[in-house]
Short mmCIF file of C-alpha atoms in Angstrom, two decimals:
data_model
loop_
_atom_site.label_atom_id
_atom_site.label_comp_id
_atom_site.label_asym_id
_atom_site.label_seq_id
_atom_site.Cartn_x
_atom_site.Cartn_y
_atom_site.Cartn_z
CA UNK T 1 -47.12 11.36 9.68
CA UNK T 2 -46.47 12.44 13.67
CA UNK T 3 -49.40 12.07 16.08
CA UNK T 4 -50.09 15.08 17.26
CA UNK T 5 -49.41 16.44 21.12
CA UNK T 6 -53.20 15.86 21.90
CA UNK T 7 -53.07 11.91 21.82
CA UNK T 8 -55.13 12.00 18.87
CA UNK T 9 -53.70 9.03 16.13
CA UNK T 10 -53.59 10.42 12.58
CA UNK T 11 -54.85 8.73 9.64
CA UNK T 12 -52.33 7.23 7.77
CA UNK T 13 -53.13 8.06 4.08
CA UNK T 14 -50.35 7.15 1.74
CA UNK T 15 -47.70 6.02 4.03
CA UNK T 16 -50.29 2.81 5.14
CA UNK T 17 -49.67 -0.21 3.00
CA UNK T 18 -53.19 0.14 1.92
CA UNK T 19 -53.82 3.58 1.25
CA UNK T 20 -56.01 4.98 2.85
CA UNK T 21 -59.25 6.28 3.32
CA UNK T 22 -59.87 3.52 0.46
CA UNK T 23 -60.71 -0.31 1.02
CA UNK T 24 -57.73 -2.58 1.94
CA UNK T 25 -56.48 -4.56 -1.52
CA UNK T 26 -57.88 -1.68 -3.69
CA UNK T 27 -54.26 0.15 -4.12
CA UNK T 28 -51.10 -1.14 -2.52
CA UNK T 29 -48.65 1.01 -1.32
CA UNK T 30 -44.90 0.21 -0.69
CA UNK T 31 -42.68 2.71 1.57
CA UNK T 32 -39.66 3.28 1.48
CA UNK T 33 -37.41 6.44 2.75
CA UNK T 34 -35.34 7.72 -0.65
CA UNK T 35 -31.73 7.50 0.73
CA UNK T 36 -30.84 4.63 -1.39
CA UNK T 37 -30.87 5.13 -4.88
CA UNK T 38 -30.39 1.65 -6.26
CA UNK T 39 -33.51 0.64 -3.32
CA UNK T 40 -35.79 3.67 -5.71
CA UNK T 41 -34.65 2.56 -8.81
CA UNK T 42 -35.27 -1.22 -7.92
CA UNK T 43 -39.02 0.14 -6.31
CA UNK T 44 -40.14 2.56 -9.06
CA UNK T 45 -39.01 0.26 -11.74
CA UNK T 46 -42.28 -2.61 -11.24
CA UNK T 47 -44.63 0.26 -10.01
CA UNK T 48 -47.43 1.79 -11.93
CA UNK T 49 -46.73 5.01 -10.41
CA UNK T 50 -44.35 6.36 -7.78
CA UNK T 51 -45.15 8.97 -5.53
CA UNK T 52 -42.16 10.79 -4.68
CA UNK T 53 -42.45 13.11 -1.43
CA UNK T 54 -39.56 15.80 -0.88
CA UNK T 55 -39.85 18.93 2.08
CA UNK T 56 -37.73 21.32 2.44
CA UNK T 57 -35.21 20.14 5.74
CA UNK T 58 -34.65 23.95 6.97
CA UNK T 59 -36.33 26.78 7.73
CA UNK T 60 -39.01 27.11 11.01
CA UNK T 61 -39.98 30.20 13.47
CA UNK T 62 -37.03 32.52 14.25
CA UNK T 63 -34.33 30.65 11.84
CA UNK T 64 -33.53 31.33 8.38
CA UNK T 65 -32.71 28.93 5.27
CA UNK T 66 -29.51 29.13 4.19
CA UNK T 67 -30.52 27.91 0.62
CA UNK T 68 -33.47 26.98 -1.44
CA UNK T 69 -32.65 23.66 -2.53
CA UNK T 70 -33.85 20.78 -1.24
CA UNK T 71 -31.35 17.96 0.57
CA UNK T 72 -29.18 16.74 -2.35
CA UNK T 73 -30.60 12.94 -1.44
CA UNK T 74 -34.12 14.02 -2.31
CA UNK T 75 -32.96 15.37 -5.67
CA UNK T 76 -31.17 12.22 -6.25
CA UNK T 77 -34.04 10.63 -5.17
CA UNK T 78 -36.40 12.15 -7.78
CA UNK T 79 -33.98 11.67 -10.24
CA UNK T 80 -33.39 8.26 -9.53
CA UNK T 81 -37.15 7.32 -9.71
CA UNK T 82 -37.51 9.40 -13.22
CA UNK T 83 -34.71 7.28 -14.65
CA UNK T 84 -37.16 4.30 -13.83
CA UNK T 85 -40.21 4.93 -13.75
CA UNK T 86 -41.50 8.24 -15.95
CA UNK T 87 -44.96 8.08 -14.46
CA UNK T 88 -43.64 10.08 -11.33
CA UNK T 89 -45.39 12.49 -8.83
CA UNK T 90 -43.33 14.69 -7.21
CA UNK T 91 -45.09 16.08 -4.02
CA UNK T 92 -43.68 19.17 -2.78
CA UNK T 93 -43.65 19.96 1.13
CA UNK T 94 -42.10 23.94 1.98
CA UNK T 95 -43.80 26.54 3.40
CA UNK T 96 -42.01 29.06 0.81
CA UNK T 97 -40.33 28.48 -2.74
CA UNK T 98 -37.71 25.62 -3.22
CA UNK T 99 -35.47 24.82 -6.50
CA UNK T 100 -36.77 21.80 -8.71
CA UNK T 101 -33.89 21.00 -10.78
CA UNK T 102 -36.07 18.08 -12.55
CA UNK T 103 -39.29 19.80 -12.95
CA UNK T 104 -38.94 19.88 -16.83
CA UNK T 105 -38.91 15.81 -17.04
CA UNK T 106 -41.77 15.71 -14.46
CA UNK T 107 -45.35 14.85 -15.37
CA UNK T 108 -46.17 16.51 -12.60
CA UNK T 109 -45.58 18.22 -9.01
CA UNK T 110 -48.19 18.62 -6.47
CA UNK T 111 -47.26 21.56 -4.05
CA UNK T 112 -49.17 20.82 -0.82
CA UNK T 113 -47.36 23.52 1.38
CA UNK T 114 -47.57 22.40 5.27
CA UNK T 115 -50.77 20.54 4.97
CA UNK T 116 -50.83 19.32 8.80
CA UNK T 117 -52.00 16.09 10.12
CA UNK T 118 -54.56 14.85 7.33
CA UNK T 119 -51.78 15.39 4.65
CA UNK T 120 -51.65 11.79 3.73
CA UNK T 121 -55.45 11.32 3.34
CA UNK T 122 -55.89 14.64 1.23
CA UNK T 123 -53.14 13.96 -1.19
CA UNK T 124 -54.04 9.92 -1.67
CA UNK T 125 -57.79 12.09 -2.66
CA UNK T 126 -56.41 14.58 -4.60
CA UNK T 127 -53.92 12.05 -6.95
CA UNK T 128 -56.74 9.84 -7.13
CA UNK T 129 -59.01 12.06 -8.45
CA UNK T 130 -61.75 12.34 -5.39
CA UNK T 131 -60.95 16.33 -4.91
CA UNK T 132 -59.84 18.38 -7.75
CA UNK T 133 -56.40 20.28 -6.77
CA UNK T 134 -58.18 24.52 -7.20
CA UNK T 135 -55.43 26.11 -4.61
CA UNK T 136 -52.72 28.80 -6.40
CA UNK T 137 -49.31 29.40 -5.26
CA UNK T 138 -48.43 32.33 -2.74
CA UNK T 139 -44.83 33.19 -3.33
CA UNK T 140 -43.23 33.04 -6.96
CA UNK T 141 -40.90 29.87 -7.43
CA UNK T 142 -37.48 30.85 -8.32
CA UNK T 143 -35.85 28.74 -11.54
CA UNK T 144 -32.38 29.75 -9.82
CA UNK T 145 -31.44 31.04 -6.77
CA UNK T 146 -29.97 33.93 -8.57
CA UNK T 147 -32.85 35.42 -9.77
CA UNK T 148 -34.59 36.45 -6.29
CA UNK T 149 -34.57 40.29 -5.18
CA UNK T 150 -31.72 39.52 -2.22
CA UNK T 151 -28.94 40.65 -4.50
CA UNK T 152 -26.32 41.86 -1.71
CA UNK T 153 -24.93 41.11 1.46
CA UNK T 154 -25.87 44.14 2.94
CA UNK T 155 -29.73 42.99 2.43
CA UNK T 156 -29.16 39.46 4.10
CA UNK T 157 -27.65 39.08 6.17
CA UNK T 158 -27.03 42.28 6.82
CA UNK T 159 -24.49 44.28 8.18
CA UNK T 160 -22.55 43.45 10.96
CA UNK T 161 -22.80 45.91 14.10
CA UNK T 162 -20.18 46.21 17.40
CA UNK T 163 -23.17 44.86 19.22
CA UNK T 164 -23.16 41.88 17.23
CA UNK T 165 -26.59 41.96 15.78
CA UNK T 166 -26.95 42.57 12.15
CA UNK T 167 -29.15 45.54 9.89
CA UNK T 168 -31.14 44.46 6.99
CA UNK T 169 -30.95 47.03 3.96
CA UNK T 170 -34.13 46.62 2.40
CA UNK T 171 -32.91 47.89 -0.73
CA UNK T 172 -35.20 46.30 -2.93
CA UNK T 173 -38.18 48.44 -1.44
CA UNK T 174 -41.30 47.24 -3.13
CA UNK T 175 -40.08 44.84 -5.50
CA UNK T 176 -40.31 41.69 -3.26
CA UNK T 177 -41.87 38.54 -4.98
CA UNK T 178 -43.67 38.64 -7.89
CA UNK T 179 -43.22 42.80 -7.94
CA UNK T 180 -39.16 41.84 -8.45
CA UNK T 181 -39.98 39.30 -11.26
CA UNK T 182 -42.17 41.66 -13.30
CA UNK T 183 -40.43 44.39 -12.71
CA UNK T 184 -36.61 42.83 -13.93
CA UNK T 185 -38.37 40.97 -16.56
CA UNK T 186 -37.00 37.27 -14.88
CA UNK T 187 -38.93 34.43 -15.51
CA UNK T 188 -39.35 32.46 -12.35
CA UNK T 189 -39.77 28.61 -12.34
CA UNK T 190 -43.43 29.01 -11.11
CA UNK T 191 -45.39 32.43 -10.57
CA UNK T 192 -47.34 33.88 -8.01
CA UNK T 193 -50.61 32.88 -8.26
CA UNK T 194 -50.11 29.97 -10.61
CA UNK T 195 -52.02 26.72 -9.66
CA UNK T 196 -53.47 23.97 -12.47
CA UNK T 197 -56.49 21.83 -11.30
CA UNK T 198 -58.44 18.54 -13.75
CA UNK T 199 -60.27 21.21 -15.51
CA UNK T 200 -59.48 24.35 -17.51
CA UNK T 201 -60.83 27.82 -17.48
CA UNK T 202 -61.97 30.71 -19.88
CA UNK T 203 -62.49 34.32 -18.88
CA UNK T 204 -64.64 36.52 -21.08
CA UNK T 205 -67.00 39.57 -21.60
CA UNK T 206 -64.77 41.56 -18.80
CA UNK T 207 -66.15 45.14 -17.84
CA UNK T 208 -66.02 48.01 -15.36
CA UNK T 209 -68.71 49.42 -13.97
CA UNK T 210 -68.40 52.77 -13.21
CA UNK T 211 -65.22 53.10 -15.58
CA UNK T 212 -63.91 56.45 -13.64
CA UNK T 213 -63.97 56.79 -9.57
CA UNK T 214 -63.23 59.56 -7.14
CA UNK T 215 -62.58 59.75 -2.96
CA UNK T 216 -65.05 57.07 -1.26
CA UNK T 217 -66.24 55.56 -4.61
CA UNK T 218 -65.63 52.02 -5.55
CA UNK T 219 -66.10 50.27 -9.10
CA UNK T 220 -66.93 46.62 -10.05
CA UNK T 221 -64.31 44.51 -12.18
CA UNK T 222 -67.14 41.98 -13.94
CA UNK T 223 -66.58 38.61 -16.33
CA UNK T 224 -67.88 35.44 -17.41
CA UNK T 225 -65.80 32.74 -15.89
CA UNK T 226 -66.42 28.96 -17.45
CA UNK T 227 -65.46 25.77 -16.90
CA UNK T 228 -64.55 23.95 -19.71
CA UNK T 229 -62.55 20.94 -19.04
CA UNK T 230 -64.63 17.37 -18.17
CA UNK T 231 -64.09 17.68 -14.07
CA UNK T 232 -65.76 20.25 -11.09
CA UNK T 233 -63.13 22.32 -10.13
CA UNK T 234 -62.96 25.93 -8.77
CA UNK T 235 -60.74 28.70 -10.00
CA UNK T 236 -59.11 31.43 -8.27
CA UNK T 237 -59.57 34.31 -10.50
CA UNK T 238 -57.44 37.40 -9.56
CA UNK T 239 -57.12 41.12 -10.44
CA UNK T 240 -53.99 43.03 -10.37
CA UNK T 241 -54.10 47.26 -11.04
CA UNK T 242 -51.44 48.78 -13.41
CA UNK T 243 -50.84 52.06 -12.08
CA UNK T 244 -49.73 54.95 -14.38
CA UNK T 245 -46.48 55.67 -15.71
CA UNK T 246 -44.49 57.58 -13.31
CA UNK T 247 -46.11 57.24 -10.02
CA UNK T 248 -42.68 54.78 -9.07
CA UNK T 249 -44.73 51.68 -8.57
CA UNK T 250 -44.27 48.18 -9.38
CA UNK T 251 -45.53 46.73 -12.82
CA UNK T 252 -48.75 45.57 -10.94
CA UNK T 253 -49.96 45.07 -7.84
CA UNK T 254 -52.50 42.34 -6.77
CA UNK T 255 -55.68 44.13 -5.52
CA UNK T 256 -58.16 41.31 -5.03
CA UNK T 257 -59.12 37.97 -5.80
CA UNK T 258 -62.03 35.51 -6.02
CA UNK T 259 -62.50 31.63 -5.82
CA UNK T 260 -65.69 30.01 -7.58
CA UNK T 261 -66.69 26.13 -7.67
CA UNK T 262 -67.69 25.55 -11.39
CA UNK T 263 -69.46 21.93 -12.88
CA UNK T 264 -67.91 20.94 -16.08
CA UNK T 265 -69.41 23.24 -19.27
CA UNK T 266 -70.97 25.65 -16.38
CA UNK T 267 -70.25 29.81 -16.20
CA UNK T 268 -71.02 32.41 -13.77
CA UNK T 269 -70.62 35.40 -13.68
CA UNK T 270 -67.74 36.86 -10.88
CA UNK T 271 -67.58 40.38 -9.94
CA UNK T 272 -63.94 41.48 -7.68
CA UNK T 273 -65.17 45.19 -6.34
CA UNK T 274 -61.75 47.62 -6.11
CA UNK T 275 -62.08 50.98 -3.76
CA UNK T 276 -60.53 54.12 -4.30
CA UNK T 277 -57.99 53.27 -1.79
CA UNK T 278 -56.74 50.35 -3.64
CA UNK T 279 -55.02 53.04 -6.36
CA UNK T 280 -53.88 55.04 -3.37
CA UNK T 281 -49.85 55.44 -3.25
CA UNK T 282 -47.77 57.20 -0.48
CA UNK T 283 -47.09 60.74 -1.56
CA UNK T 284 -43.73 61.81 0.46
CA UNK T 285 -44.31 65.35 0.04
CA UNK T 286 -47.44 65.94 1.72
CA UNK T 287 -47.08 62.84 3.85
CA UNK T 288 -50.12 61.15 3.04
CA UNK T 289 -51.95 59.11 0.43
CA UNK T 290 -53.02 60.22 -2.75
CA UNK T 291 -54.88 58.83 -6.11
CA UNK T 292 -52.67 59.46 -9.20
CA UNK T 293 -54.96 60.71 -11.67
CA UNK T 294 -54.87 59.41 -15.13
CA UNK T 295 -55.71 55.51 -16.73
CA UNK T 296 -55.49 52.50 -14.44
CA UNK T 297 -55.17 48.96 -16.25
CA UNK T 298 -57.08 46.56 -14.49
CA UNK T 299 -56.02 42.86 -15.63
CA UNK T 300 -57.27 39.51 -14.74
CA UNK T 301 -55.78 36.44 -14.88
CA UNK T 302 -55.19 32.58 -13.00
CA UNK T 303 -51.87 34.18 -12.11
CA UNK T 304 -49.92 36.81 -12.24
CA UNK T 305 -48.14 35.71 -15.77
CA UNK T 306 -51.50 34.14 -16.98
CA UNK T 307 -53.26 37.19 -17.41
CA UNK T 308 -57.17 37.04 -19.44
CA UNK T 309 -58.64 40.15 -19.60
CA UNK T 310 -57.21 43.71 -19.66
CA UNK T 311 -59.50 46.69 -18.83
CA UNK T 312 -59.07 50.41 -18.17
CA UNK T 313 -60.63 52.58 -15.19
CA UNK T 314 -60.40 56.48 -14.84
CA UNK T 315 -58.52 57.79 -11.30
CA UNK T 316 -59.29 61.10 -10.34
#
């Protein structure tokens, strides 16, 4: 981990010897950088577990990836350490989806995003077992590169003008992430949404209260959430709106969401309020927005392919 430009000195976390924040001789760490494969192999062979860390090496502020795999040596990497060692973490590091072509013999893959300075010292907490893992994924992981909704040229990178700057055809118009996926039926690797934690989740006794709404009205989207694994954990519980048939929209839409710390074997009840202006959709004709009237489905689920409940509201 970098020190950061205002002097201050990060704490190490995994990448000390000792692993820190905990005592010095309670878990030893050994480092080493993945480019070898024979050095892994040799490493993750006598440990009890190896921690395998892999970013994505392009992609910042005003440049694009060209790809969404990771370096081939990082692949190898993981690889390498699976062939010795089966009790391997891989910990993810991209601000936006990456391929994982070993994620089926993986016990399991942390995605910490760009976690900034204190990564080290919130993942040694979170693989230990000090903080349950409760965050959910904001983009859909693609299982190939294929099966994203930049199918042409002419979307990216665009077509080439005299002026030598390129136009974008945004073809796909509101299918983009998760949208695409339902819509084309295409499974992706990882959904949006999707995030497992130490504990599990049930969601029951959903309900709508009013069940029909008109202009400036809102309605309340009700359920018994429990914990019912051994650990504390929280769960992000979200609702996405099924619009009509007809009205040109995508399979469903995510219209609001709610996080809620839970002790093991303990419910509450959650309550995600949805406004008239949620089921709003551009009408071109009059050139403004309009409720389609007819039967909404309202689902709820821990992602948008993990859905719990299914519910109907009246638009009008």
């Amino acid at each position: 981990l970098k020190p950061d430009t205002s002097g201050r000195t990060p704490h190490p976390g995994l990448t000390s010897g000792t692993c820190a924040p905990y005592p010095p001789g309670t878990v030893t760490v050994t480092y080493n950088d993945g480019q070898d494969v024979s050095t892994v192999e040799a490493l993750a062979s006598s440990a009890d577990v190896v921690v395998a860390v892999v970013a994505v090496a392009q992609g910042c502020e005003g440049t694009d990836r060209t790809n969404m795999s990771l370096p081939d040596w990082q692949d190898a990497m993981v690889a390498g350490a699976l062939r010795a060692n089966k009790r391997t973490v891989v910990v993810t590091r991209c601000a936006g989806g990456c391929l994982m072509p070993w994620s089926g013999d993986v016990p399991s893959i942390l995605q910490t995003a760009l976690a900034g300075q204190e990564a080290g010292n919130a993942l040694a907490r979170i693989l230990f077992g000090d903080v349950n893992p409760s965050g959910k994924l904001v983009v859909s992981f693609p299982a190939s590169e294929d099966d994203t909704w930049i199918q042409t040229l002419e979307q990216y990178p665009g077509t080439a003008m005299p002026d030598g700057t390129n136009i974008a055809s945004y073809s796909e118009e509101l299918l983009v992430g998760y949208r695409w996926y339902d819509a084309m039926s295409i499974s992706p690797a990882w959904p949006f949404g999707h995030g497992l934690s130490y504990t599990t989740f049930a969601y029951t006794n959903g309900s709508v209260t009013p069940s029909s709404i008109g202009v400036n009205e809102s309605c309340a989207v009700s359920f018994t959430l429990q914990n019912t694994g051994a650990f504390s954990g929280a769960e992000v519980a979200q609702l996405y709106v099924q619009f009509p048939v007809g009205t040109g929209e995508p399979p469903q839409s995510l219209k609001g969401f709610v996080k809620l710390p839970l002790a093991p074997s303990a419910s509450t009840v959650a309550s995600i309020n949805l406004a008239y202006a949620d089921l709003q959709i551009w009408d071109s004709d009059s050139a403004t927005y309009k409720v389609v009237e007819g039967t909404y489905a309202l689902v709820v689920g821990s992602s948008s392919r993990d859905i719990r409940l299914k519910l109907a509201l009246n638009g009008n």
